[in-house]
mmCIF file of C-alpha atoms in Angstrom:
data_model
loop_
_atom_site.group_PDB
_atom_site.id
_atom_site.type_symbol
_atom_site.label_atom_id
_atom_site.label_comp_id
_atom_site.label_asym_id
_atom_site.label_seq_id
_atom_site.Cartn_x
_atom_site.Cartn_y
_atom_site.Cartn_z
ATOM 1 C CA MET A 1 -7.334 -35.535 8.284
ATOM 2 C CA VAL A 2 -4.725 -33.268 6.677
ATOM 3 C CA GLN A 3 -3.576 -34.439 3.254
ATOM 4 C CA SER A 4 0.168 -35.006 2.779
ATOM 5 C CA SER A 5 0.236 -32.420 -0.024
ATOM 6 C CA SER A 6 -1.101 -29.807 2.398
ATOM 7 C CA LEU A 7 1.584 -30.714 4.920
ATOM 8 C CA LEU A 8 4.269 -30.284 2.282
ATOM 9 C CA ALA A 9 2.883 -26.891 1.274
ATOM 10 C CA LEU A 10 2.772 -25.758 4.902
ATOM 11 C CA ALA A 11 6.329 -26.917 5.499
ATOM 12 C CA GLY A 12 7.490 -25.042 2.411
ATOM 13 C CA LEU A 13 5.777 -21.835 3.553
ATOM 14 C CA ILE A 14 7.398 -22.057 7.001
ATOM 15 C CA ALA A 15 10.811 -22.582 5.421
ATOM 16 C CA TYR A 16 10.315 -19.559 3.117
ATOM 17 C CA ILE A 17 9.267 -17.259 5.945
ATOM 18 C CA SER A 18 12.202 -18.401 8.087
ATOM 19 C CA ALA A 19 14.738 -17.937 5.290
ATOM 20 C CA ARG A 20 13.678 -14.579 3.857
ATOM 21 C CA PRO A 21 15.239 -11.354 5.235
ATOM 22 C CA SER A 22 13.245 -9.326 7.732
ATOM 23 C CA LEU A 23 11.118 -6.571 6.270
ATOM 24 C CA GLY A 24 12.677 -3.116 6.481
ATOM 25 C CA PRO A 25 11.009 0.275 6.010
ATOM 26 C CA ARG A 26 8.762 0.644 2.999
ATOM 27 C CA VAL A 27 10.684 1.851 -0.055
ATOM 28 C CA GLU A 28 8.842 3.949 -2.605
ATOM 29 C CA PRO A 29 9.075 2.696 -6.182
ATOM 30 C CA SER A 30 11.724 4.430 -8.265
ATOM 31 C CA VAL A 31 9.228 5.831 -10.744
ATOM 32 C CA SER A 32 9.191 9.404 -11.962
ATOM 33 C CA PHE A 33 6.222 11.735 -12.016
ATOM 34 C CA GLU A 34 5.794 15.370 -12.961
ATOM 35 C CA GLY A 35 4.800 18.419 -10.972
ATOM 36 C CA ILE A 36 5.477 22.081 -10.285
ATOM 37 C CA ALA A 37 8.271 23.675 -8.269
ATOM 38 C CA THR A 38 7.666 26.898 -6.390
ATOM 39 C CA PHE A 39 10.269 28.604 -4.220
ATOM 40 C CA ASN A 40 10.432 29.935 -0.687
ATOM 41 C CA ASP A 41 12.891 31.792 1.522
ATOM 42 C CA TYR A 42 12.998 29.348 4.446
ATOM 43 C CA SER A 43 15.165 31.647 6.527
ATOM 44 C CA PHE A 44 12.452 34.314 6.269
ATOM 45 C CA GLN A 45 9.793 31.715 7.086
ATOM 46 C CA LEU A 46 11.614 30.701 10.237
ATOM 47 C CA GLU A 47 12.102 34.323 11.221
ATOM 48 C CA THR A 48 8.399 35.163 10.807
ATOM 49 C CA GLN A 49 6.678 31.849 11.612
ATOM 50 C CA GLY A 50 9.211 30.279 13.958
ATOM 51 C CA SER A 51 9.291 26.698 12.683
ATOM 52 C CA THR A 52 9.014 24.136 9.945
ATOM 53 C CA VAL A 53 6.932 20.961 10.152
ATOM 54 C CA CYS A 54 9.992 18.794 10.710
ATOM 55 C CA GLY A 55 11.316 20.719 13.666
ATOM 56 C CA GLY A 56 10.400 23.680 15.814
ATOM 57 C CA SER A 57 12.690 26.672 16.039
ATOM 58 C CA GLU A 58 12.863 30.076 17.641
ATOM 59 C CA SER A 59 15.830 31.274 15.607
ATOM 60 C CA LEU A 60 17.469 31.151 12.195
ATOM 61 C CA GLN A 61 20.121 28.859 13.650
ATOM 62 C CA HIS A 62 17.708 25.928 13.432
ATOM 63 C CA TYR A 63 17.496 26.030 9.656
ATOM 64 C CA ALA A 64 21.256 26.566 9.467
ATOM 65 C CA ASN A 65 21.620 23.340 11.438
ATOM 66 C CA GLN A 66 19.133 21.582 9.134
ATOM 67 C CA LYS A 67 21.047 22.700 6.056
ATOM 68 C CA ALA A 68 24.315 21.559 7.598
ATOM 69 C CA ALA A 69 22.800 18.094 8.141
ATOM 70 C CA LEU A 70 21.828 17.709 4.476
ATOM 71 C CA LYS A 71 24.146 16.145 1.932
ATOM 72 C CA PRO A 72 26.165 18.675 -0.094
ATOM 73 C CA GLY A 73 24.058 19.768 -3.051
ATOM 74 C CA THR A 74 20.791 18.834 -1.307
ATOM 75 C CA PHE A 75 18.216 21.516 -0.559
ATOM 76 C CA GLY A 76 15.221 21.633 1.762
ATOM 77 C CA ALA A 77 11.705 21.468 0.329
ATOM 78 C CA ALA A 78 8.076 21.333 1.419
ATOM 79 C CA ALA A 79 5.645 18.802 -0.063
ATOM 80 C CA GLY A 80 2.177 20.038 -0.985
ATOM 81 C CA ASP A 81 -0.373 18.502 1.366
ATOM 82 C CA LEU A 82 -2.904 18.069 -1.479
ATOM 83 C CA SER A 83 -0.388 16.404 -3.821
ATOM 84 C CA PRO A 84 -1.664 12.945 -4.855
ATOM 85 C CA ILE A 85 1.741 11.228 -4.434
ATOM 86 C CA LEU A 86 3.925 13.585 -2.413
ATOM 87 C CA SER A 87 1.457 14.351 0.362
ATOM 88 C CA ALA A 88 1.999 12.910 3.822
ATOM 89 C CA GLY A 89 -1.581 13.802 4.728
ATOM 90 C CA LEU A 90 -3.680 16.948 5.069
ATOM 91 C CA CYS A 91 -2.449 19.739 7.271
ATOM 92 C CA ASP A 92 -4.885 21.327 9.713
ATOM 93 C CA GLY A 93 -7.556 23.281 7.847
ATOM 94 C CA SER A 94 -6.700 22.135 4.321
ATOM 95 C CA GLN A 95 -9.574 21.123 2.064
ATOM 96 C CA ASN A 96 -8.996 18.476 -0.593
ATOM 97 C CA THR A 97 -11.359 19.986 -3.133
ATOM 98 C CA THR A 98 -11.168 22.205 -6.205
ATOM 99 C CA THR A 99 -13.570 24.704 -4.565
ATOM 100 C CA PRO A 100 -12.246 25.244 -1.014
ATOM 101 C CA THR A 101 -13.584 27.913 1.308
ATOM 102 C CA TYR A 102 -10.898 29.651 3.358
ATOM 103 C CA ASN A 103 -10.979 32.649 5.678
ATOM 104 C CA MET A 104 -9.871 35.504 3.425
ATOM 105 C CA ASP A 105 -10.340 37.954 6.313
ATOM 106 C CA LEU A 106 -6.887 36.866 7.451
ATOM 107 C CA CYS A 107 -5.327 38.286 4.253
ATOM 108 C CA THR A 108 -4.607 41.728 5.668
ATOM 109 C CA MET A 109 -1.032 42.386 4.548
ATOM 110 C CA ASP A 110 0.731 43.010 1.199
ATOM 111 C CA ASN A 111 -2.460 44.231 -0.490
ATOM 112 C CA GLY A 112 -4.396 41.202 0.688
ATOM 113 C CA ARG A 113 -1.767 38.673 -0.359
ATOM 114 C CA ALA A 114 -0.487 37.638 3.080
ATOM 115 C CA PRO A 115 -1.587 37.360 6.726
ATOM 116 C CA ASP A 116 -0.150 39.394 9.571
ATOM 117 C CA ALA A 117 2.925 37.495 10.755
ATOM 118 C CA ASN A 118 2.519 38.981 14.243
ATOM 119 C CA SER A 119 -0.888 37.400 14.802
ATOM 120 C CA TYR A 120 -1.063 34.397 12.455
ATOM 121 C CA SER A 121 0.868 31.126 12.611
ATOM 122 C CA GLY A 122 0.671 28.402 10.008
ATOM 123 C CA PRO A 123 -1.258 25.158 10.582
ATOM 124 C CA ALA A 124 0.248 21.947 11.907
ATOM 125 C CA CYS A 125 1.063 19.181 9.401
ATOM 126 C CA PRO A 126 1.829 15.441 9.666
ATOM 127 C CA HIS A 127 5.462 14.466 10.134
ATOM 128 C CA ALA A 128 5.257 11.275 8.080
ATOM 129 C CA ARG A 129 7.602 12.517 5.340
ATOM 130 C CA CYS A 130 10.143 13.894 7.780
ATOM 131 C CA SER A 131 11.280 10.784 9.637
ATOM 132 C CA PRO A 132 12.733 8.697 8.178
ATOM 133 C CA ALA A 133 14.120 11.291 5.785
ATOM 134 C CA THR A 134 12.484 11.491 2.358
ATOM 135 C CA CYS A 135 14.409 12.747 -0.669
ATOM 136 C CA TYR A 136 13.668 13.322 -4.343
ATOM 137 C CA LYS A 137 15.682 14.057 -7.446
ATOM 138 C CA VAL A 138 14.145 17.115 -9.107
ATOM 139 C CA GLU A 139 14.730 17.934 -12.786
ATOM 140 C CA ASN A 140 13.759 21.230 -14.402
ATOM 141 C CA LEU A 141 11.739 20.765 -17.619
ATOM 142 C CA GLY A 142 11.241 24.487 -18.232
ATOM 143 C CA PRO A 143 9.200 27.410 -16.865
ATOM 144 C CA VAL A 144 5.522 26.896 -16.121
ATOM 145 C CA GLY A 145 3.502 27.886 -19.175
ATOM 146 C CA SER A 146 6.235 27.008 -21.669
ATOM 147 C CA ALA A 147 6.581 23.904 -23.800
ATOM 148 C CA LYS A 148 8.390 21.116 -21.954
ATOM 149 C CA GLY A 149 11.863 20.484 -23.258
ATOM 150 C CA GLY A 150 14.870 18.504 -22.138
ATOM 151 C CA VAL A 151 16.280 18.620 -18.637
ATOM 152 C CA VAL A 152 17.662 22.101 -17.949
ATOM 153 C CA GLY A 153 19.190 21.307 -14.550
ATOM 154 C CA SER A 154 18.673 18.979 -11.600
ATOM 155 C CA THR A 155 19.188 18.748 -7.854
ATOM 156 C CA THR A 156 18.216 16.668 -4.830
ATOM 157 C CA VAL A 157 15.756 17.885 -2.215
ATOM 158 C CA GLN A 158 14.903 16.578 1.239
ATOM 159 C CA ILE A 159 11.433 17.126 2.690
ATOM 160 C CA ILE A 160 11.790 19.366 5.744
ATOM 161 C CA ASP A 161 8.314 20.880 5.734
ATOM 162 C CA GLY A 162 4.745 20.630 4.501
ATOM 163 C CA CYS A 163 3.145 23.124 2.118
ATOM 164 C CA PRO A 164 -0.444 23.454 3.413
ATOM 165 C CA ALA A 165 -3.223 24.566 1.072
ATOM 166 C CA GLY A 166 -5.095 25.708 4.168
ATOM 167 C CA SER A 167 -2.401 28.138 5.277
ATOM 168 C CA ALA A 168 -3.118 31.832 4.762
ATOM 169 C CA TRP A 169 0.505 32.138 3.695
ATOM 170 C CA ASN A 170 -0.585 30.186 0.609
ATOM 171 C CA TYR A 171 -4.279 30.761 -0.061
ATOM 172 C CA CYS A 172 -3.955 34.550 0.250
ATOM 173 C CA LYS A 173 -1.680 34.551 -2.826
ATOM 174 C CA THR A 174 -4.599 34.796 -5.234
ATOM 175 C CA GLN A 175 -2.315 36.394 -7.849
ATOM 176 C CA TYR A 176 -1.068 32.843 -8.512
ATOM 177 C CA GLU A 177 -2.887 29.833 -9.885
ATOM 178 C CA PRO A 178 -3.735 27.119 -7.294
ATOM 179 C CA GLU A 179 -0.942 24.931 -8.729
ATOM 180 C CA ALA A 180 1.577 27.593 -7.691
ATOM 181 C CA ARG A 181 0.395 27.826 -4.060
ATOM 182 C CA CYS A 182 0.125 24.135 -3.114
ATOM 183 C CA SER A 183 -3.651 24.345 -3.538
ATOM 184 C CA SER A 184 -4.370 21.967 -6.417
ATOM 185 C CA PRO A 185 -5.496 18.409 -5.512
ATOM 186 C CA THR A 186 -4.342 17.173 -8.930
ATOM 187 C CA THR A 187 -0.817 18.640 -8.963
ATOM 188 C CA GLU A 188 2.378 17.332 -7.389
ATOM 189 C CA ALA A 189 3.761 20.432 -5.667
ATOM 190 C CA LEU A 190 7.199 20.990 -4.183
ATOM 191 C CA ASP A 191 8.075 24.299 -2.546
ATOM 192 C CA LEU A 192 11.870 24.478 -2.641
ATOM 193 C CA ASP A 193 14.481 26.513 -0.833
ATOM 194 C CA PHE A 194 15.042 29.343 -3.301
ATOM 195 C CA ASN A 195 18.790 28.707 -3.179
ATOM 196 C CA ALA A 196 18.115 25.650 -5.380
ATOM 197 C CA TYR A 197 16.894 27.836 -8.243
ATOM 198 C CA SER A 198 20.278 28.489 -9.835
ATOM 199 C CA THR A 199 21.078 24.746 -9.728
ATOM 200 C CA LEU A 200 17.827 23.835 -11.446
ATOM 201 C CA TYR A 201 18.094 26.785 -13.837
ATOM 202 C CA PRO A 202 21.813 27.392 -14.560
ATOM 203 C CA GLY A 203 22.563 31.000 -15.344
ATOM 204 C CA LYS A 204 19.507 32.224 -13.422
ATOM 205 C CA SER A 205 19.448 33.506 -9.863
ATOM 206 C CA TYR A 206 16.388 33.808 -7.641
ATOM 207 C CA SER A 207 15.531 37.099 -6.008
ATOM 208 C CA SER A 208 13.466 36.452 -2.887
ATOM 209 C CA GLY A 209 12.360 40.075 -2.951
ATOM 210 C CA ASN A 210 11.015 39.848 -6.490
ATOM 211 C CA PRO A 211 9.594 36.345 -7.012
ATOM 212 C CA GLU A 212 7.461 37.517 -9.954
ATOM 213 C CA GLY A 213 10.704 37.845 -11.914
ATOM 214 C CA ASN A 214 11.494 34.143 -11.481
ATOM 215 C CA PRO A 215 9.075 31.727 -13.145
ATOM 216 C CA ASN A 216 7.932 28.624 -11.314
ATOM 217 C CA LEU A 217 9.193 25.457 -12.960
ATOM 218 C CA GLN A 218 7.772 22.317 -14.493
ATOM 219 C CA ILE A 219 9.661 19.438 -12.908
ATOM 220 C CA ARG A 220 10.198 15.696 -13.039
ATOM 221 C CA ILE A 221 10.335 14.120 -9.558
ATOM 222 C CA THR A 222 12.023 10.798 -8.784
ATOM 223 C CA PRO A 223 12.380 9.189 -5.332
ATOM 224 C CA THR A 224 16.024 8.841 -4.291
ATOM 225 C CA SER A 225 18.097 8.093 -1.212
ATOM 226 C CA CYS A 226 18.991 10.821 1.277
#
């Protein structure tokens, strides 16, 4: 026999479920975390590799269309697939370890720092961060290797791609630390459209032909609406 108190509790639960609003998409908590920003010429990437994770393309017009769809002042970015918070999951071939083993025989161009774009295409990555759109506020806390200071500049980025540790476009760049090539499983990594550099670092401009002259940045990352 069901006790009357149990009936009352059941009735209350039914009333609560009926009255509450339906559950929408999961919303990430508005908490900030820190990471590293690297920079990429996405137009060059599309010209040489043909696509981003969030949409295939055979021409530069695709990224132009993507940029046009973003809010003014918002830039495209790729989330590191090893990042503890940012990652949408491992891309093909990535190894979530501090001692990965990748095929360095593919690093045949630029003095062993890049693969041959004519014969190598990057790995596939999950689309989970692409739809629905995922955006972050990014604040520059100073160049990597310097003492962190106040916020130098900020912008909003939308995830349009993944940054795979297992891509030869990244792991061949042995002149950089793993944190600066999306290859650290303990670092939140965002690879931004290089056009965002001057917004994050007022008074500085990014030269895609001479990235060594532009330091990667320590950043604060906060989920935001797109």
